[in-house]
Short mmCIF file of C-alpha atoms and ligand atoms in Angstrom, two decimals:
data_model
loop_
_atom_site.label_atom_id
_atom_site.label_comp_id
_atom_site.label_asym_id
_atom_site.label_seq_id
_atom_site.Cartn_x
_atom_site.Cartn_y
_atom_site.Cartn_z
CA UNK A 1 35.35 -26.58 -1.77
CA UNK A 2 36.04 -24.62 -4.62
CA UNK A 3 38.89 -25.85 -7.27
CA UNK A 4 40.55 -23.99 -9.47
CA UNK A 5 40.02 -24.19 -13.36
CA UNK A 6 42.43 -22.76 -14.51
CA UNK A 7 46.06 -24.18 -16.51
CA UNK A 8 47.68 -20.41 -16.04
CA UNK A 9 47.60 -18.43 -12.97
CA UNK A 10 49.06 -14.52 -14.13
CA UNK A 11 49.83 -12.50 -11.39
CA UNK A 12 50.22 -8.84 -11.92
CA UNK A 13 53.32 -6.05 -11.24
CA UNK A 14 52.93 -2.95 -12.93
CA UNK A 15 56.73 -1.95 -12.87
CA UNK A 16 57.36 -4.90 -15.12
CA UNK A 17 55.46 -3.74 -17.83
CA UNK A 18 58.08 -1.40 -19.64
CA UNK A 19 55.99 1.54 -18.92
CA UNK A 20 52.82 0.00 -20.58
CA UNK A 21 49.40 0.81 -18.87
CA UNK A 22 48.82 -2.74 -16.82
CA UNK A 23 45.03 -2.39 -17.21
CA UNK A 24 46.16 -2.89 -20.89
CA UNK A 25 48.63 -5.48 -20.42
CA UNK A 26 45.70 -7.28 -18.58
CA UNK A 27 43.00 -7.49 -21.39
CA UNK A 28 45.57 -7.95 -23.88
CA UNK A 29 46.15 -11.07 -21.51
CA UNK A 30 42.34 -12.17 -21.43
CA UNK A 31 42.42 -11.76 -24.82
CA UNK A 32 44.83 -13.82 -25.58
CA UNK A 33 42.74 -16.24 -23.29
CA UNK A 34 44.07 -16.26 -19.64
CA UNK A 35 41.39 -17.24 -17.21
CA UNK A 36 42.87 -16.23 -13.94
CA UNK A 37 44.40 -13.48 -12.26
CA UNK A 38 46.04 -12.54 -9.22
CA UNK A 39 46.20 -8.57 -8.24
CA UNK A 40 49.67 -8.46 -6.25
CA UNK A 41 50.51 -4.63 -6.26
CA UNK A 42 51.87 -4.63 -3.09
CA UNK A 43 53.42 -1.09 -2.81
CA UNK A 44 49.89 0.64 -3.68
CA UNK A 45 48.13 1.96 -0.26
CA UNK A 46 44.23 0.90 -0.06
CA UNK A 47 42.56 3.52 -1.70
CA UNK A 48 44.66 3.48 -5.41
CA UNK A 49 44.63 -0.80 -4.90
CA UNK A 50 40.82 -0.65 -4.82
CA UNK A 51 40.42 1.65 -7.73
CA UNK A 52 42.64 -0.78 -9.40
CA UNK A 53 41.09 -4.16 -8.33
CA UNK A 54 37.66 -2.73 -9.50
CA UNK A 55 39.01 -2.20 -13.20
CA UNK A 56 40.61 -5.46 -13.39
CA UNK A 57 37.36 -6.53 -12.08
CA UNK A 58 35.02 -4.80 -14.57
CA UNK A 59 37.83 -6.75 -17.25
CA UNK A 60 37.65 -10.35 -16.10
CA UNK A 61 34.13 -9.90 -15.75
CA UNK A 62 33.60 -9.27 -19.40
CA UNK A 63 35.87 -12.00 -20.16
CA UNK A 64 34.41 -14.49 -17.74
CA UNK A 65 38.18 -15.32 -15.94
CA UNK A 66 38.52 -15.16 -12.11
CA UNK A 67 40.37 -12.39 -10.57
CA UNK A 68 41.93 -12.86 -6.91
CA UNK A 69 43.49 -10.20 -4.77
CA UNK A 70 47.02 -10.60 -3.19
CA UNK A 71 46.72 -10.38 0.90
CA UNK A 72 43.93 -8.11 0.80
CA UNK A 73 40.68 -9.80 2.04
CA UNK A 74 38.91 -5.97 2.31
CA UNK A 75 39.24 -5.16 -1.29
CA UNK A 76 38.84 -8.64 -2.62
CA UNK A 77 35.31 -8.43 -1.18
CA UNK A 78 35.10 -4.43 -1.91
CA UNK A 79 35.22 -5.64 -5.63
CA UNK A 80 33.58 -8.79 -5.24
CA UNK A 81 36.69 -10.87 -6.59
CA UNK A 82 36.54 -14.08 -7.10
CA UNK A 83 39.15 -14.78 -4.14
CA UNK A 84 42.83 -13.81 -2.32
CA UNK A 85 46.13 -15.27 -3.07
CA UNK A 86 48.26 -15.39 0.93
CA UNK A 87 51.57 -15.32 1.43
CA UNK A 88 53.15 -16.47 4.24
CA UNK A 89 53.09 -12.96 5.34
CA UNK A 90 49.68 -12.81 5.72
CA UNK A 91 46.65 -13.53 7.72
CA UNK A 92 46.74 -17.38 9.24
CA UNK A 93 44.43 -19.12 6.42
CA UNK A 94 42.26 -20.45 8.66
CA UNK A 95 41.00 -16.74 9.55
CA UNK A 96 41.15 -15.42 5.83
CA UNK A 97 38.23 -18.64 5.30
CA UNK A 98 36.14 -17.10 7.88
CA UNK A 99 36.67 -13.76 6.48
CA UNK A 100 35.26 -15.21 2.96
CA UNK A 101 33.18 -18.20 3.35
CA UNK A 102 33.16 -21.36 1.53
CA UNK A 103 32.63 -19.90 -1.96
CA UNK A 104 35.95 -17.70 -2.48
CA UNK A 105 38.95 -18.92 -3.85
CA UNK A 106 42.03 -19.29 -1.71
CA UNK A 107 45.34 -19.41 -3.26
CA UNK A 108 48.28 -19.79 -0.75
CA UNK A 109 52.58 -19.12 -1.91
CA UNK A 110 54.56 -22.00 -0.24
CA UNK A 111 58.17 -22.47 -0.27
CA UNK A 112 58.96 -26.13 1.38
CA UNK A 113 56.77 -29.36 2.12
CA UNK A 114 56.30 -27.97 5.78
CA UNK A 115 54.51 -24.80 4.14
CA UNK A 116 52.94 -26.54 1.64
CA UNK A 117 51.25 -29.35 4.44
CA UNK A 118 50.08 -26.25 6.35
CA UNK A 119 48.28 -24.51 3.50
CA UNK A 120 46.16 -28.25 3.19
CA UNK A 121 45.92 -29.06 6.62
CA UNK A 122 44.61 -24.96 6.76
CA UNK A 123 41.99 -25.15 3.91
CA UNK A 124 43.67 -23.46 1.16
CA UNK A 125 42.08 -24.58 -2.22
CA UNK A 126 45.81 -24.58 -4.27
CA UNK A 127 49.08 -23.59 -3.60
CA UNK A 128 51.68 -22.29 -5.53
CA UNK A 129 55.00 -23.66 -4.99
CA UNK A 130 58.52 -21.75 -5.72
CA UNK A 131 60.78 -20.36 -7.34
CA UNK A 132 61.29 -23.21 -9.16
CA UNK A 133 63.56 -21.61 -11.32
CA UNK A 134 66.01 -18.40 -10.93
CA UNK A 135 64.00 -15.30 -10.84
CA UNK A 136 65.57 -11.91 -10.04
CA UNK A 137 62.90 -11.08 -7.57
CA UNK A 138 63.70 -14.04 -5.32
CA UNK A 139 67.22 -13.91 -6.11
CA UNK A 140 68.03 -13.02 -2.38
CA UNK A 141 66.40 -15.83 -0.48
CA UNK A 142 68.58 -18.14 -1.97
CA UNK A 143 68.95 -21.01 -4.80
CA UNK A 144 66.03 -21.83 -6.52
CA UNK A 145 64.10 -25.17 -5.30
CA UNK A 146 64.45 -26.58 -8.97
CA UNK A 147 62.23 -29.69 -10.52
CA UNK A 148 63.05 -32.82 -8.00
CA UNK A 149 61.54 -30.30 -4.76
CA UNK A 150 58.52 -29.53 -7.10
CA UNK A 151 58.21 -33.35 -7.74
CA UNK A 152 58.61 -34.05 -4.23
CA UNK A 153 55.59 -31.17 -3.37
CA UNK A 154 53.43 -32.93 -6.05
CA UNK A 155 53.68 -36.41 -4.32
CA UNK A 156 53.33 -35.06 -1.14
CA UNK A 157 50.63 -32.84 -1.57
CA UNK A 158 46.72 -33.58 -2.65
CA UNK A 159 46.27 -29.69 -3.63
CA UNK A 160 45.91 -28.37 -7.10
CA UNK A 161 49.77 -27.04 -7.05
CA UNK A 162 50.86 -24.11 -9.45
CA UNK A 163 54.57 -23.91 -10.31
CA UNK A 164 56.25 -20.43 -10.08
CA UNK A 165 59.56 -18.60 -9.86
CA UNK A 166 61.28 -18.24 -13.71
CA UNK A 167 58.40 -19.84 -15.64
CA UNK A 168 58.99 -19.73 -19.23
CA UNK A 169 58.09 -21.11 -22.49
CA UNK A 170 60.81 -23.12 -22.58
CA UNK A 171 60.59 -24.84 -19.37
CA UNK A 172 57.04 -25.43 -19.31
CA UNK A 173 57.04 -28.99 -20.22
CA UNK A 174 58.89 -29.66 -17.54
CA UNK A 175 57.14 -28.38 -14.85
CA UNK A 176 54.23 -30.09 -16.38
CA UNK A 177 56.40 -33.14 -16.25
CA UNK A 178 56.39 -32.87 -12.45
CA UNK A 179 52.61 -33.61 -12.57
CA UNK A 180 51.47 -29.74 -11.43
CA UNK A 181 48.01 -27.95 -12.22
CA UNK A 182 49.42 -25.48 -13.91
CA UNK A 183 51.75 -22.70 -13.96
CA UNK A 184 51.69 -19.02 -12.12
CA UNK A 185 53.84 -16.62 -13.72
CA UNK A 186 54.81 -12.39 -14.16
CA UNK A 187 57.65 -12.10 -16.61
CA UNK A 188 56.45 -14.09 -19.26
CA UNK A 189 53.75 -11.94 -19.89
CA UNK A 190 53.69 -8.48 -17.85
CA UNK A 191 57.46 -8.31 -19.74
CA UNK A 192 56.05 -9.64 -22.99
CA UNK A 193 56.27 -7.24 -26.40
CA UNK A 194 52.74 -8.75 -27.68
CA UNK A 195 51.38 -10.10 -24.11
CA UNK A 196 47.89 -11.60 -25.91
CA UNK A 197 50.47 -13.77 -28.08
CA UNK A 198 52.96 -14.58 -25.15
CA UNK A 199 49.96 -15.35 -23.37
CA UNK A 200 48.04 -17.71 -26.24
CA UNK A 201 51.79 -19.53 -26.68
CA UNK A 202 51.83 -20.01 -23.10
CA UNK A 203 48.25 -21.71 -22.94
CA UNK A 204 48.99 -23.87 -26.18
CA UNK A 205 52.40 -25.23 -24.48
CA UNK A 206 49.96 -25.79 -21.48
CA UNK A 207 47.50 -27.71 -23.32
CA UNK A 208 49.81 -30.58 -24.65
N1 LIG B 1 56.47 -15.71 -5.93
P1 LIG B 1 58.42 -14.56 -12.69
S1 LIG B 1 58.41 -16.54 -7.33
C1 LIG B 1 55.76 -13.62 -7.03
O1 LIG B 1 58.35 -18.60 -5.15
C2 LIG B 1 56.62 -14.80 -6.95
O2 LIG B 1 56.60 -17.78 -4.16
C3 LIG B 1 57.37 -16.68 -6.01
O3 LIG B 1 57.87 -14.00 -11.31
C4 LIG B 1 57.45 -17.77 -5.04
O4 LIG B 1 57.30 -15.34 -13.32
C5 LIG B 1 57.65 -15.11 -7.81
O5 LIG B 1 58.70 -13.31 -13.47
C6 LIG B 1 58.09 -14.31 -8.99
O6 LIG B 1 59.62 -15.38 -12.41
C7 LIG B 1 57.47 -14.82 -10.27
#
């Protein structure tokens, strides 16, 4: 079963970039030492995602870091990515295994213990687990699930388990607290002025 090896999960949005190309934003990322990234672009039809996923592959090839493709099992193979992040929204996990084998990586979002015993019972290889903290995106479903729910998932759960929803410098010790793998995060650094140092303080808070 493949694990992840990775401390910081970056998943992608190109409108949160302040205009900057994200194909930039990405290798100023990797350069600043990410080792994983997740292609959600969800409002781009096939044909402009693939283009897409292969330049982000071409980049994490040269910089050796994974690259996994939100929901789309077609183009993560098209591009020969390292794997696909589901949400619950997608494709039963069970299926999206079949689809690609033993040796791809598969991420899956959860949002309660219920989801997040499904996604292991299902053969996902980590979860993420969230929002843990406000985050405008997910402002409508509600309160954020805060630190005791992510302690409670951590218990619970054998998984590798990322931590997402308002991720932040400032909070990261805490959700490292809670025992997680790591973190999975947009803002931080798609948002970031210098995204390769946003991305290096990130890591170092990561690695204490
Ligand atoms: N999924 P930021 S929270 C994409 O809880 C996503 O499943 C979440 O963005 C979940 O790091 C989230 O800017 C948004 O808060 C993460």
């Amino acid at each position: 079963m493949p694990t992840p090896n990775f401390d910081l999960y970056l998943v992608t949005d190109r409108n949160q970039t302040h205009g900057g190309d994200l194909l930039w934003v990405l290798e100023a990322a990797l350069d600043g030492g990410v080792e994983a990234i997740q292609l959600r672009e969800k409002d781009l039809g096939g044909r402009e995602l693939f283009f897409l996923a292969e330049s982000a592959r071409k980049l994490t090839q040269r910089y050796h870091a994974r690259l996994l493709i939100n929901d789309r099992i077609d183009i993560a193979l098209a591009v020969d990515a390292d794997g696909v992040h589901l949400s619950t929204a997608s494709i039963p996990i069970e299926s999206a295994r079949v689809l690609l084998g033993r040796q791809q990586l598969l991420g899956v979002s959860t949002h309660s213990l219920e989801e997040a015993a499904e996604a292991e019972r299902n053969g996902a290889d980590f979860i993420l687990f969230g929002p843990v903290y406000f985050t405008p995106s997910k402002a409508s479903y509600g309160a954020p699930q805060g630190l005791a729910a992510l302690k409670k998932i951590v218990e619970k759960i054998s998984l590798p388990i990322y931590a997402i929803g308002g991720i932040k410098p400032e909070n990261i010790a805490d959700a490292r607290c809670a025992g997680v793998r790591g973190v999975a995060l947009i803002s931080a650094v798609m948002s970031a002025a210098d995204p390769k140092d946003a991305t290096k303080k990130i890591l170092n808070l990561l690695k204490r």
